[in-house]
Coordinates of C-alpha atoms and ligand atoms in Angstrom, one line a residue:
X820 CA 50.3 1.8 23.1
X821 CA 50.1 2.4 26.4
X822 CA 47.4 0.7 27.8
X823 CA 46.4 1.9 31.8
X824 CA 45.0 0.0 34.0
X825 CA 42.9 -0.4 37.0
X826 CA 43.9 0.1 39.9
X827 CA 42.3 2.3 42.8
X828 CA 45.9 5.3 42.7
X829 CA 46.4 5.3 39.9
X830 CA 46.1 9.1 38.3
X831 CA 44.0 9.1 35.2
X832 CA 44.6 11.6 32.3
X833 CA 42.2 12.6 29.3
X834 CA 44.6 10.1 26.0
X835 CA 44.7 7.5 28.2
X836 CA 43.7 3.6 26.8
X837 CA 42.0 1.7 29.1
X838 CA 40.3 -1.5 29.5
X839 CA 36.5 -1.4 30.0
X840 CA 33.4 -3.8 30.6
X841 CA 30.7 -2.7 29.3
X842 CA 28.1 -3.3 31.5
X843 CA 25.0 -1.3 31.1
X844 CA 23.3 1.5 28.3
X845 CA 22.3 4.9 29.9
X846 CA 19.4 6.7 28.7
X847 CA 21.2 8.6 24.8
X848 CA 22.4 5.1 24.9
X849 CA 25.6 5.2 25.2
X850 CA 27.5 1.5 26.8
X851 CA 28.4 2.1 30.3
X852 CA 32.0 0.8 32.0
X853 CA 32.7 1.6 36.0
X854 CA 36.8 1.8 36.7
X855 CA 39.0 3.0 39.9
X856 CA 34.9 3.2 41.1
X857 CA 34.0 6.2 38.7
X858 CA 31.6 6.1 35.5
X859 CA 32.9 5.5 31.6
X860 CA 30.2 6.4 28.9
X861 CA 31.6 4.9 25.7
X862 CA 28.7 5.4 21.9
X863 CA 28.2 2.5 20.0
X864 CA 29.9 -0.1 22.3
X865 CA 26.9 -2.8 24.0
X866 CA 26.7 -4.6 26.8
X867 CA 28.7 -8.1 27.3
X868 CA 31.8 -6.4 25.7
X869 CA 35.1 -5.6 26.8
X870 CA 36.7 -3.0 24.8
X871 CA 39.5 -0.2 25.0
X872 CA 38.9 3.2 25.4
X873 CA 40.4 6.6 25.0
X874 CA 39.6 8.9 27.7
X875 CA 38.4 11.8 26.3
X876 CA 35.7 13.5 28.7
X877 CA 37.4 12.8 32.7
X878 CA 34.8 14.3 35.8
X879 CA 34.8 14.4 39.4
X880 CA 32.5 11.0 39.3
X881 CA 32.7 10.4 35.8
X882 CA 34.3 9.8 32.2
X883 CA 33.8 9.8 28.6
X884 CA 35.5 7.8 26.3
X885 CA 36.1 7.1 22.8
X886 CA 35.5 3.4 21.3
X887 CA 39.5 2.3 19.4
X888 CA 38.5 -1.5 20.0
X889 CA 36.6 -4.3 20.1
X890 CA 38.0 -6.8 22.4
X891 CA 35.6 -9.1 23.2
X892 CA 32.4 -9.7 21.6
X893 CA 29.1 -9.4 23.7
X894 CA 27.1 -12.6 23.2
X895 CA 23.8 -10.7 22.6
X896 CA 25.7 -9.2 19.3
X897 CA 23.9 -9.3 15.7
X898 CA 24.7 -8.9 12.2
X899 CA 24.3 -5.3 10.6
X900 CA 21.0 -5.2 9.1
X901 CA 22.5 -2.8 6.9
X902 CA 26.3 -1.6 5.0
X903 CA 26.1 1.9 6.2
X904 CA 26.3 0.4 10.3
X905 CA 28.9 2.2 12.0
X906 CA 29.8 5.4 9.2
X907 CA 26.1 6.7 9.9
X908 CA 24.9 7.8 12.5
X909 CA 20.8 6.8 12.4
X910 CA 20.5 3.1 14.6
X911 CA 23.5 2.8 16.9
X912 CA 21.6 -0.5 18.4
X913 CA 21.8 -2.3 14.9
X914 CA 23.6 -5.2 16.5
X915 CA 21.9 -5.7 19.4
X916 CA 20.3 -8.5 19.3
X917 CA 15.9 -6.8 19.7
X918 CA 14.8 -8.0 22.6
X919 CA 17.9 -6.8 24.0
X920 CA 17.2 -2.8 22.7
X921 CA 13.4 -3.6 24.6
X922 CA 15.6 -5.1 28.1
X923 CA 17.8 -2.0 27.8
X924 CA 15.3 0.0 26.2
X925 CA 13.2 -0.6 29.7
X926 CA 15.9 -0.7 32.1
X927 CA 15.6 3.3 30.0
X928 CA 13.2 4.5 31.9
X929 CA 12.9 3.3 35.0
X930 CA 17.1 4.7 35.1
X931 CA 15.5 8.4 34.4
X932 CA 12.2 7.6 36.6
X933 CA 14.4 6.8 39.4
X934 CA 17.8 9.8 39.1
X935 CA 15.7 12.6 37.2
X936 CA 12.0 11.5 38.4
X937 CA 13.1 11.0 41.6
X938 CA 10.4 8.0 42.4
X939 CA 11.7 5.5 44.7
X940 CA 12.5 2.0 44.2
X941 CA 9.2 0.4 45.4
X942 CA 6.7 3.2 43.5
X943 CA 8.7 1.9 40.4
X944 CA 8.2 -1.3 41.5
X945 CA 4.3 -0.7 42.3
X946 CA 4.1 0.5 38.8
X947 CA 5.0 -3.6 37.8
X948 CA 6.8 -2.4 34.6
X949 CA 6.7 -4.7 31.1
X950 CA 9.2 -4.9 27.8
X951 CA 8.2 -2.6 26.0
X952 CA 5.8 -3.4 23.7
X953 CA 7.5 -4.0 20.5
X954 CA 7.3 -2.1 17.2
X955 CA 4.4 -4.3 15.2
X956 CA 7.7 -4.2 11.9
X957 CA 11.1 -4.2 12.6
X958 CA 12.4 -3.0 9.2
X959 CA 10.2 -0.2 7.0
X960 CA 8.7 1.2 9.3
X961 CA 9.3 4.7 9.4
X962 CA 6.8 6.9 7.4
X963 CA 9.1 10.4 7.1
X964 CA 13.2 10.4 7.0
X965 CA 15.0 13.4 7.1
X966 CA 17.7 13.8 4.8
X967 CA 20.6 16.7 4.7
X968 CA 23.0 17.0 2.1
X969 CA 26.5 18.1 3.1
X970 CA 29.4 18.7 0.7
X971 CA 31.6 16.4 -1.5
X972 CA 34.0 15.3 0.1
X973 CA 35.6 14.4 -2.7
X974 CA 36.0 17.4 -4.3
X975 CA 39.1 15.9 -8.0
X976 CA 41.7 19.6 -8.2
X977 CA 42.3 20.5 -11.4
X978 CA 46.3 20.7 -12.3
X979 CA 46.5 24.8 -11.3
X980 CA 45.5 22.9 -7.9
X981 CA 41.6 24.5 -8.0
X982 CA 38.3 22.4 -7.5
X983 CA 37.3 21.0 -10.3
X984 CA 33.4 21.7 -9.5
X985 CA 32.0 20.0 -12.0
X986 CA 32.7 17.0 -10.5
X987 CA 32.2 17.4 -7.8
X988 CA 28.8 17.4 -6.4
X989 CA 27.1 17.4 -3.0
X990 CA 26.5 14.5 -1.5
X991 CA 22.7 13.3 0.3
X992 CA 21.3 10.7 3.2
X993 CA 21.8 10.5 6.3
X994 CA 24.6 13.1 8.9
X995 CA 26.9 10.6 10.0
X996 CA 28.1 10.6 13.8
X997 CA 28.8 13.2 15.7
X998 CA 29.9 15.5 11.6
X999 CA 27.8 17.8 9.3
X1000 CA 28.8 14.7 6.3
X1001 CA 26.8 12.4 4.5
X1002 CA 26.7 9.3 4.5
X1003 CA 25.3 8.8 0.9
X1004 CA 22.6 6.4 1.5
X1005 CA 22.1 3.3 -0.9
X1006 CA 20.1 1.1 1.6
X1007 CA 18.5 1.9 4.7
X1008 CA 17.3 -0.2 6.3
X1009 CA 14.1 1.6 7.3
X1010 CA 12.2 3.2 4.8
X1011 CA 10.7 1.7 1.9
X1012 CA 13.2 1.2 -1.6
X1013 CA 10.5 3.7 -2.9
X1014 CA 12.9 6.8 -0.8
X1015 CA 16.1 4.7 -2.0
X1016 CA 15.0 5.6 -5.2
X1017 CA 14.1 9.3 -4.2
X1018 CA 17.5 9.2 -3.3
X1019 CA 19.4 8.1 -6.2
X1020 CA 17.4 10.0 -8.0
X1021 CA 17.9 13.0 -6.7
X1022 CA 21.7 12.5 -6.9
X1023 CA 21.5 11.8 -10.7
X1024 CA 19.7 15.9 -10.7
X1025 CA 22.8 16.9 -8.4
X1026 CA 25.3 15.5 -11.0
X1027 CA 23.0 16.4 -14.0
X1028 CA 22.9 19.8 -13.1
X1029 CA 27.0 20.2 -11.3
X1030 CA 27.6 19.0 -15.1
X1031 CA 25.1 22.0 -16.7
X1032 CA 28.1 24.5 -14.4
X1033 CA 25.6 25.2 -11.3
X1034 CA 27.1 26.0 -8.3
X1035 CA 24.5 23.5 -6.1
X1036 CA 26.1 24.4 -2.3
X1037 CA 24.9 22.6 0.1
X1038 CA 24.9 24.2 3.7
X1039 CA 27.2 23.3 5.9
X1040 CA 26.2 24.6 9.8
X1041 CA 29.5 26.1 11.0
X1042 CA 30.8 28.3 14.2
X1043 CA 32.3 31.1 14.2
X1044 CA 34.5 30.5 18.0
X1045 CA 34.4 34.3 18.0
X1046 CA 30.8 35.6 18.0
X1047 CA 29.9 32.6 19.6
X1048 CA 27.4 31.5 16.4
X1049 CA 26.5 29.9 13.9
X1050 CA 26.9 31.2 10.1
X1051 CA 26.1 30.2 7.1
X1052 CA 29.4 29.9 4.9
X1053 CA 31.1 33.2 3.4
X1054 CA 31.6 31.9 -0.2
X1055 CA 29.1 29.8 -0.7
X1056 CA 26.7 32.8 0.6
X1057 CA 28.2 34.5 -2.4
X1058 CA 28.8 32.5 -5.0
X1059 CA 25.3 29.5 -5.2
X1060 CA 22.2 29.4 -6.4
X1061 CA 20.9 29.1 -3.0
X1062 CA 21.8 26.2 -0.3
X1063 CA 20.8 22.8 -0.4
X1064 CA 19.3 21.9 3.3
X1065 CA 17.7 19.1 4.0
X1066 CA 15.0 16.4 1.9
X1067 CA 12.5 15.8 4.5
X1068 CA 10.4 12.2 2.0
X1069 CA 7.5 10.6 4.1
X1070 CA 5.0 7.5 2.8
X1071 CA 2.8 7.7 4.7
X1072 CA 1.1 4.3 5.1
X1073 CA -2.2 4.3 4.3
X1074 CA -3.4 3.1 0.6
X1075 CA -5.6 6.0 -1.7
X1076 CA -8.7 3.7 -3.6
X1077 CA -9.3 5.5 -6.6
X1078 CA -11.3 4.1 -9.6
X1079 CA -8.5 3.7 -10.7
X1080 CA -5.8 2.3 -8.2
X1081 CA -5.1 1.5 -4.8
X1082 CA -2.1 4.4 -4.4
X1083 CA 0.5 5.0 -2.3
X1084 CA 1.4 8.4 -1.1
X1085 CA 4.9 9.9 -1.3
X1086 CA 5.4 13.4 -0.3
X1087 CA 8.7 14.2 -1.0
X1088 CA 9.9 18.0 0.2
X1089 CA 13.3 20.2 -1.0
X1090 CA 14.3 22.7 1.7
X1091 CA 16.9 25.3 1.3
X1092 CA 17.7 28.2 2.1
X1093 CA 16.9 31.9 -0.3
X1094 CA 20.1 33.4 -1.3
X1095 CA 20.1 34.3 -4.7
X1096 CA 17.2 32.0 -5.4
X1097 CA 17.4 33.4 -8.9
X1098 CA 16.7 30.3 -10.3
X1099 CA 13.7 28.1 -8.9
X1100 CA 13.7 26.1 -12.4
X1101 CA 17.0 24.1 -11.4
X1102 CA 14.7 22.9 -8.2
X1103 CA 12.3 22.7 -9.7
X1104 CA 13.5 20.1 -11.9
X1105 CA 14.8 17.7 -9.7
X1106 CA 10.8 17.8 -8.8
X1107 CA 9.9 16.8 -12.3
X1108 CA 12.9 14.4 -13.2
X1109 CA 10.9 12.4 -9.9
X1110 CA 7.3 12.8 -10.6
X1111 CA 8.8 11.9 -14.9
X1112 CA 10.7 8.9 -13.5
X1113 CA 8.0 7.4 -10.6
X1114 CA 5.2 8.1 -13.6
X1115 CA 7.2 5.4 -15.3
X1116 CA 8.5 3.1 -12.6
X1117 CA 5.1 3.6 -10.2
X1118 CA 2.5 3.9 -13.1
X1119 CA -1.9 4.7 -11.1
X1120 CA -0.2 3.2 -8.2
X1121 CA 1.5 6.0 -7.1
X1122 CA -0.1 10.0 -5.8
X1123 CA 3.6 12.0 -5.6
X1124 CA 3.7 15.8 -4.6
X1125 CA 6.5 17.0 -4.7
X1126 CA 7.6 20.9 -2.6
X1127 CA 10.9 23.4 -2.2
X1128 CA 10.8 25.2 0.2
X1129 CA 13.4 27.5 1.9
X1130 CA 14.4 28.3 5.4
X1131 CA 16.8 31.2 6.7
X1132 CA 16.0 31.2 9.8
X1133 CA 20.1 28.8 11.2
X1134 CA 18.1 26.8 13.7
X1135 CA 19.2 23.1 11.3
X1136 CA 16.1 21.8 11.2
X1137 CA 14.6 20.0 8.4
X1138 CA 10.6 22.4 7.9
X1139 CA 10.9 24.9 5.6
X1140 CA 9.1 27.5 6.1
X1141 CA 8.7 29.6 2.7
X1142 CA 6.6 27.1 0.3
X1143 CA 8.5 28.6 -2.8
X1144 CA 7.0 26.0 -6.0
X1145 CA 5.1 22.7 -5.5
X1146 CA 2.6 20.2 -7.5
X1147 CA 1.2 16.6 -7.2
X1148 CA -0.1 15.6 -3.6
X1149 CA 0.7 17.8 -1.3
X1150 CA -1.9 16.5 1.1
X1151 CA -1.5 13.6 2.5
X1152 CA -3.4 10.5 5.0
X1153 CA -3.0 7.8 7.5
X1154 CA -5.1 5.6 8.9
X1155 CA -4.4 5.1 12.7
X1156 CA -6.9 4.0 15.0
X1157 CA -10.0 4.7 13.9
X1158 CA -9.1 7.7 12.0
X1159 CA -8.3 8.7 9.5
X1160 CA -6.1 12.1 10.2
X1161 CA -5.7 14.6 6.9
X1162 CA -1.9 16.3 7.0
X1163 CA 0.0 18.2 5.3
X1164 CA 4.0 18.3 5.3
X1165 CA 4.1 21.3 8.1
X1166 CA 2.3 19.4 10.4
X1167 CA 3.8 16.9 12.4
X1168 CA 2.6 12.8 11.7
X1169 CA 3.6 9.9 13.9
X1170 CA 6.7 8.2 11.9
X1171 CA 5.9 4.5 12.9
X1172 CA 3.0 4.2 12.1
X1173 CA 1.9 0.1 13.2
X1174 CA 3.5 0.6 16.2
X1175 CA 1.3 4.3 17.7
X1176 CA -1.7 2.5 16.3
X1177 CA -0.6 -0.3 19.6
X1178 CA -0.1 3.3 22.1
X1179 CA -3.2 5.4 20.2
X1180 CA -5.5 2.0 21.3
X1181 CA -3.7 1.7 24.9
X1182 CA -4.8 4.7 25.7
X1183 CA -7.7 5.3 25.1
X1184 CA -8.6 2.3 26.8
X1185 CA -6.7 3.6 29.4
X1186 CA -8.2 7.3 29.5
X1187 CA -12.0 5.3 29.0
X1188 CA -12.3 3.3 31.8
X1189 CA -11.0 6.0 34.8
X1190 CA -13.0 9.1 33.5
X1191 CA -16.9 9.3 33.8
X1192 CA -19.2 8.5 31.3
X1193 CA -19.7 12.1 31.0
X1194 CA -15.9 13.2 30.2
X1195 CA -13.9 16.9 29.3
X1196 CA -10.8 16.1 27.8
X1197 CA -7.1 18.9 26.4
X1198 CA -5.5 17.6 24.7
X1199 CA -3.0 20.5 24.3
X1200 CA 0.2 18.7 22.6
X1201 CA -2.8 18.1 19.5
X1202 CA -0.9 17.9 16.8
X1203 CA -3.8 17.2 13.8
X1204 CA -5.6 15.6 16.6
X1205 CA -4.3 12.5 16.7
X1206 CA -4.9 11.2 20.2
X1207 CA -7.8 13.8 21.1
X1208 CA -10.3 12.6 17.8
X1209 CA -9.2 8.9 18.4
X1210 CA -11.1 9.5 21.8
X1211 CA -13.6 11.8 20.5
X1212 CA -14.3 8.1 18.8
X1213 CA -13.9 5.9 21.3
X1214 CA -16.2 8.2 23.6
X1215 CA -18.4 8.1 20.9
X1216 CA -18.9 4.2 20.5
X1217 CA -19.7 4.0 24.1
X1218 CA -22.6 6.1 23.7
X1219 CA -21.1 8.6 26.3
X1220 CA -20.4 11.8 25.6
X1221 CA -17.9 13.7 25.8
X1222 CA -16.3 16.9 25.5
X1223 CA -12.9 17.5 23.2
X1224 CA -10.1 20.4 23.2
X1225 CA -7.2 20.6 21.2
X1226 CA -4.2 22.5 21.7
X1227 CA -1.4 23.9 19.0
X1228 CA 1.3 25.2 18.2
X1229 CA 1.3 25.4 14.4
X1230 CA -1.7 26.5 12.8
X1231 CA -1.3 24.4 9.5
X1232 CA -1.9 21.1 11.4
X1233 CA -4.7 22.8 13.9
X1234 CA -6.7 23.3 10.5
X1235 CA -6.4 20.2 10.3
X1236 CA -7.4 19.2 13.4
X1237 CA -9.9 21.2 13.2
X1238 CA -11.1 19.2 8.9
X1239 CA -10.4 15.8 10.3
X1240 CA -13.2 16.4 13.3
X1241 CA -14.9 17.0 10.2
X1242 CA -14.8 14.6 8.2
X1243 CA -14.8 11.7 11.1
X1244 CA -18.1 13.5 12.1
X1245 CA -17.0 14.6 15.4
X1246 CA -18.6 17.2 16.1
X1247 CA -17.6 17.7 20.3
X1248 CA -14.2 18.5 19.7
X1249 CA -12.4 22.2 20.0
X1250 CA -9.3 22.9 19.1
X1251 CA -7.5 26.6 19.2
X1252 CA -4.4 27.6 18.2
X1253 CA -2.2 27.7 20.9
X1254 CA 0.5 27.9 22.9
X1255 CA 0.5 24.9 25.5
X1256 CA 3.5 26.9 27.7
X1257 CA 2.1 30.5 27.9
X1258 CA -1.9 30.5 26.7
X1259 CA -3.2 27.4 30.0
X1260 CA -3.4 31.4 32.0
X1261 CA -5.1 32.6 30.0
X1262 CA -8.8 32.9 31.4
X1263 CA -9.8 35.3 28.9
X1264 CA -8.8 32.9 26.0
X1265 CA -9.4 29.8 27.4
X1266 CA -13.2 31.4 29.5
X1267 CA -15.3 28.9 26.7
X1268 CA -13.4 25.1 28.3
X1269 CA -15.1 23.8 29.8
X1270 CA -12.7 22.1 33.4
X1271 CA -10.9 18.9 32.1
X1272 CA -11.3 15.2 33.3
X1273 CA -7.8 14.5 32.6
X1274 CA -5.7 16.3 30.4
X1275 CA -4.0 14.8 27.9
X1276 CA 0.4 15.7 26.5
X1277 CA 2.3 14.6 23.8
X1278 CA 5.2 16.9 24.0
X1279 CA 8.2 17.8 21.5
X1280 CA 11.3 15.9 22.5
X1281 CA 12.5 18.6 24.8
X1282 CA 9.0 18.6 27.8
X1283 CA 7.1 20.5 29.3
X1284 CA 8.6 24.3 30.5
X1285 CA 8.3 23.8 34.2
X1286 CA 5.7 27.0 33.9
X1287 CA 3.4 24.8 32.4
X1288 CA 3.7 21.8 34.4
X1289 CA 3.0 24.3 37.1
X1290 CA 0.1 25.6 35.8
X1291 CA -1.2 21.9 35.6
X1292 CA -1.2 22.3 39.3
X1293 CA -3.0 24.5 39.7
X1294 CA -4.8 23.5 37.4
X1295 CA -5.4 21.0 39.1
X1296 CA -7.8 17.8 37.1
X1297 CA -8.5 14.7 38.5
X1298 CA -5.6 13.2 35.7
X1299 CA -2.9 13.9 33.9
X1300 CA -2.3 11.7 30.6
X1301 CA 1.5 12.2 29.0
X1302 CA 2.8 10.6 26.1
X1303 CA 6.2 11.2 25.4
X1304 CA 9.5 10.5 22.9
X1305 CA 12.1 10.8 25.5
X1306 CA 12.2 9.3 29.3
X1307 CA 14.5 12.1 30.7
X1308 CA 12.5 15.1 30.1
X1309 CA 9.6 13.4 31.3
X1310 CA 11.5 12.0 34.4
X1311 CA 11.8 15.9 35.1
X1312 CA 8.2 16.7 34.4
X1313 CA 7.4 14.0 36.7
X1314 CA 9.2 14.5 39.2
X1315 CA 7.9 19.1 39.4
X1316 CA 4.2 17.1 39.2
X1317 CA 5.3 15.1 42.2
X1318 CA 3.9 17.3 44.9
X1319 CA 0.2 17.4 43.2
X1320 CA -0.1 13.7 41.6
X1321 CA 0.7 10.1 42.1
X1322 CA 2.3 8.0 38.8
X1323 CA 0.1 5.2 38.3
X1324 CA 0.2 3.6 34.8
X1325 CA 3.3 3.3 33.1
X1326 CA 4.7 1.7 30.0
X1327 CA 6.8 1.9 27.2
X1328 CA 6.6 2.0 23.4
X1329 CA 9.1 0.6 20.8
X1330 CA 8.5 3.6 18.0
X1331 CA 11.6 3.4 17.3
X1332 CA 13.6 0.0 17.0
X1333 CA 17.8 0.2 16.3
X1334 CA 17.9 3.0 17.8
X1335 CA 18.1 4.3 22.3
X1336 CA 14.4 6.7 21.6
X1337 CA 11.8 4.7 23.4
X1338 CA 8.6 6.2 23.8
X1339 CA 5.9 6.1 27.1
X1340 CA 2.7 6.0 28.2
X1341 CA 2.3 7.1 31.6
X1342 CA -0.5 8.5 33.3
X1343 CA -0.6 10.6 37.1
X1344 CA -3.6 11.0 40.0
X1345 CA -4.7 13.9 41.8
X1346 CA -3.5 13.1 45.4
X1347 CA -6.6 14.3 46.4
Ligands
SAM295 C1 5.4 15.2 20.1 S1 3.9 16.2 18.1 C2 2.3 15.0 19.5 C3 1.5 16.1 17.9 C4 0.6 14.7 17.8 N1 -0.1 14.6 19.7 C5 0.3 13.9 17.5 O1 0.2 12.3 17.7 O2 0.6 13.8 16.4 C6 4.2 17.7 19.3 C7 3.2 18.5 19.1 O3 3.2 19.4 19.6 C8 2.8 20.7 19.0 N2 4.2 21.6 19.5 C9 5.5 22.7 19.9 N3 5.5 23.0 20.9 C10 4.0 23.2 21.6 C11 3.9 23.8 22.5 N4 4.4 25.5 23.1 N5 2.5 24.9 22.5 C12 1.1 23.7 21.5 N6 1.8 22.4 20.1 C13 2.5 22.7 20.3 C14 3.8 21.2 17.8 O4 3.5 21.0 16.3 C15 3.3 19.0 17.6 O5 2.4 19.0 16.6

């Protein structure tokens, strides 16, 4: 094997093997190294490692390389948490010591503020950023997981060379890195053993149905190079009873109190394509199997619900568009901060309950300290009212008056937000189902909304659109407070707001241990 050694005059080429000293981690979790005056990004490499890597992308000042071998380990490496590490596409930092994970999340956040947000070192120093607030739980901290299906990799062939369908079944688990193939997860440390049992029972159901001769195929994202669009695999589409897309398991932390028992909640949603859905009973059998087996194993201590929904849209999103059949407990409850929130399979809920409690308390303290005793807050991506209702309750506890206005795109979430306000005896909240990115300029629609002292934003990973930033600059509340799960889009949005707003505080939270993802809370104050 030829290894290209560092030499400023050497011209590097794709597929060259180079030795790299990994010195940092970048947003997205990749290792960073310098070589021949260029920056290289290497997936799955950790700071402190010396690695052998193959160049896959070359640009004038940067490149990407594939990790081929760790020549020298990092002193901060730890043993993997689970046996799926490496094959499974989740938990890219599983072998990095936890305190180092926190250290690098802080660095990544600062890097985004500097590179994308264009904040100066002095501006960042003033924030006095601390290490991220650690997750109270480092294992079994997720209350929701989205599993995917893929075609069996070990399809057997009969003597004629045809596939023996009875012996093959789709796989269910988590996607492998950069692949549509699935790693059959049996021992994930992120969600509880109940979820692992549900996966096991789902595999048993797949085996049973395939043995009966049912065509159960997985929906595989294919890319049609000709017309540049994603399409359903034609063959499967024609023959399958429906294509399996996702299995979503939700396990809120809150236990329900009933007369008989304290009940753990669990909701399973099977999402298929709507094609040739001739036998919905086939999918119902999964729900019934889970219901019966879990009833035997957990008795009254489990409140279980099952949904079979369909999704025709090709985007690989684990959310059904239409419920075909459902039974059991479909309405879930979670306690966040001091508020009990109801929600369902169509609503967003924070996935790490323990850490979310810390985040909500910090957001409440931050906002309440600076607002007048009679304040108006707009929460523009309010979900089922998680932050909006926590603010309302905090004001109520201090005997201060406040008006809270919440906006949210998902109709189901807005329905639950209104119910949650009633159930928590909070009558100073108004919720509107609308698109935050297009509604702010609709003065007529918002004519009943009092002008805000503070606008609170907790958008999806994509952040807020530039158009909404422009609307916020026009609206000009005294404060803007943002929660974000993606520092790169947050930094971009902060840059758009910079002309009128100063970044006055920032805090990072470890919502997603063992991955490079981070949550942050920032506060902006109007300059004049
Ligand atoms: C990260 S979640 C936060 C929800 C809530 N703050 C919470 O903590 O549960 C983002 C929310 O924004 C909603 N959303 C996405 N795009 C939106 C838009 N354009 N306008 C309003 N809401 C939107 C999603 O449905 C989701 O409920």
